[in-house]
Amino acid sequence: IGDGAPAGNYGYTNTGYSVYEEENERLTESLRTKVSAIKSLSIEIGTEVKNQNKMLSEMDNDFDSTGGLLGATMGRLRTLSRGSQTKLLCYMMLFALFVFFVIYWIIKLR
């Protein structure tokens, strides 16, 4: 078949073919290991993204409820400001600031 090589091994000498075959097997195993590592890393990234999205959704709900509370408080303050009760208005504003800082502190500790 070619250059005196036996017809049964398709032109490859036994030693040359086995060296290339072993190198291919080694490279294939190395590639398989790397693909497995990348797969597990991508699964972990997906899990982390899901957890972060859940946390962001919870924070969005918290901020919405806080915004609703502040909106209602500001509405009450506007109602009070129409009257001449300035002392009561000052107390309400101080209370609203206190509530805002307490909510801010609670969210910050989470």
mmCIF file of N, CA and C in Angstrom, residues 73 90-100:
data_model
loop_
_atom_site.group_PDB
_atom_site.id
_atom_site.type_symbol
_atom_site.label_atom_id
_atom_site.label_comp_id
_atom_site.label_asym_id
_atom_site.label_seq_id
_atom_site.Cartn_x
_atom_site.Cartn_y
_atom_site.Cartn_z
ATOM 1 N N THR A 73 -48.481 59.738 53.588
ATOM 2 C CA THR A 73 -48.089 60.700 54.626
ATOM 3 C C THR A 73 -48.035 62.112 54.057
ATOM 4 N N CYS A 90 -45.787 70.604 62.050
ATOM 5 C CA CYS A 90 -44.370 70.354 62.372
ATOM 6 C C CYS A 90 -44.206 68.973 63.006
ATOM 7 N N TYR A 91 -45.089 68.612 63.908
ATOM 8 C CA TYR A 91 -45.021 67.279 64.521
ATOM 9 C C TYR A 91 -45.183 66.175 63.478
ATOM 10 N N MET A 92 -46.099 66.386 62.566
ATOM 11 C CA MET A 92 -46.321 65.380 61.524
ATOM 12 C C MET A 92 -45.107 65.253 60.609
ATOM 13 N N MET A 93 -44.497 66.368 60.275
ATOM 14 C CA MET A 93 -43.306 66.315 59.422
ATOM 15 C C MET A 93 -42.164 65.605 60.150
ATOM 16 N N LEU A 94 -41.984 65.895 61.414
ATOM 17 C CA LEU A 94 -40.944 65.211 62.191
ATOM 18 C C LEU A 94 -41.237 63.719 62.295
ATOM 19 N N PHE A 95 -42.487 63.377 62.487
ATOM 20 C CA PHE A 95 -42.859 61.969 62.543
ATOM 21 C C PHE A 95 -42.595 61.281 61.205
ATOM 22 N N ALA A 96 -42.923 61.949 60.112
ATOM 23 C CA ALA A 96 -42.683 61.368 58.782
ATOM 24 C C ALA A 96 -41.193 61.156 58.557
ATOM 25 N N LEU A 97 -40.365 62.107 58.952
ATOM 26 C CA LEU A 97 -38.915 61.938 58.830
ATOM 27 C C LEU A 97 -38.422 60.783 59.691
ATOM 28 N N PHE A 98 -38.961 60.685 60.889
ATOM 29 C CA PHE A 98 -38.571 59.583 61.775
ATOM 30 C C PHE A 98 -38.932 58.238 61.159
ATOM 31 N N VAL A 99 -40.126 58.116 60.628
ATOM 32 C CA VAL A 99 -40.558 56.870 59.994
ATOM 33 C C VAL A 99 -39.676 56.564 58.787
ATOM 34 N N PHE A 100 -39.370 57.570 57.996
ATOM 35 C CA PHE A 100 -38.508 57.366 56.831
ATOM 36 C C PHE A 100 -37.149 56.815 57.263
#
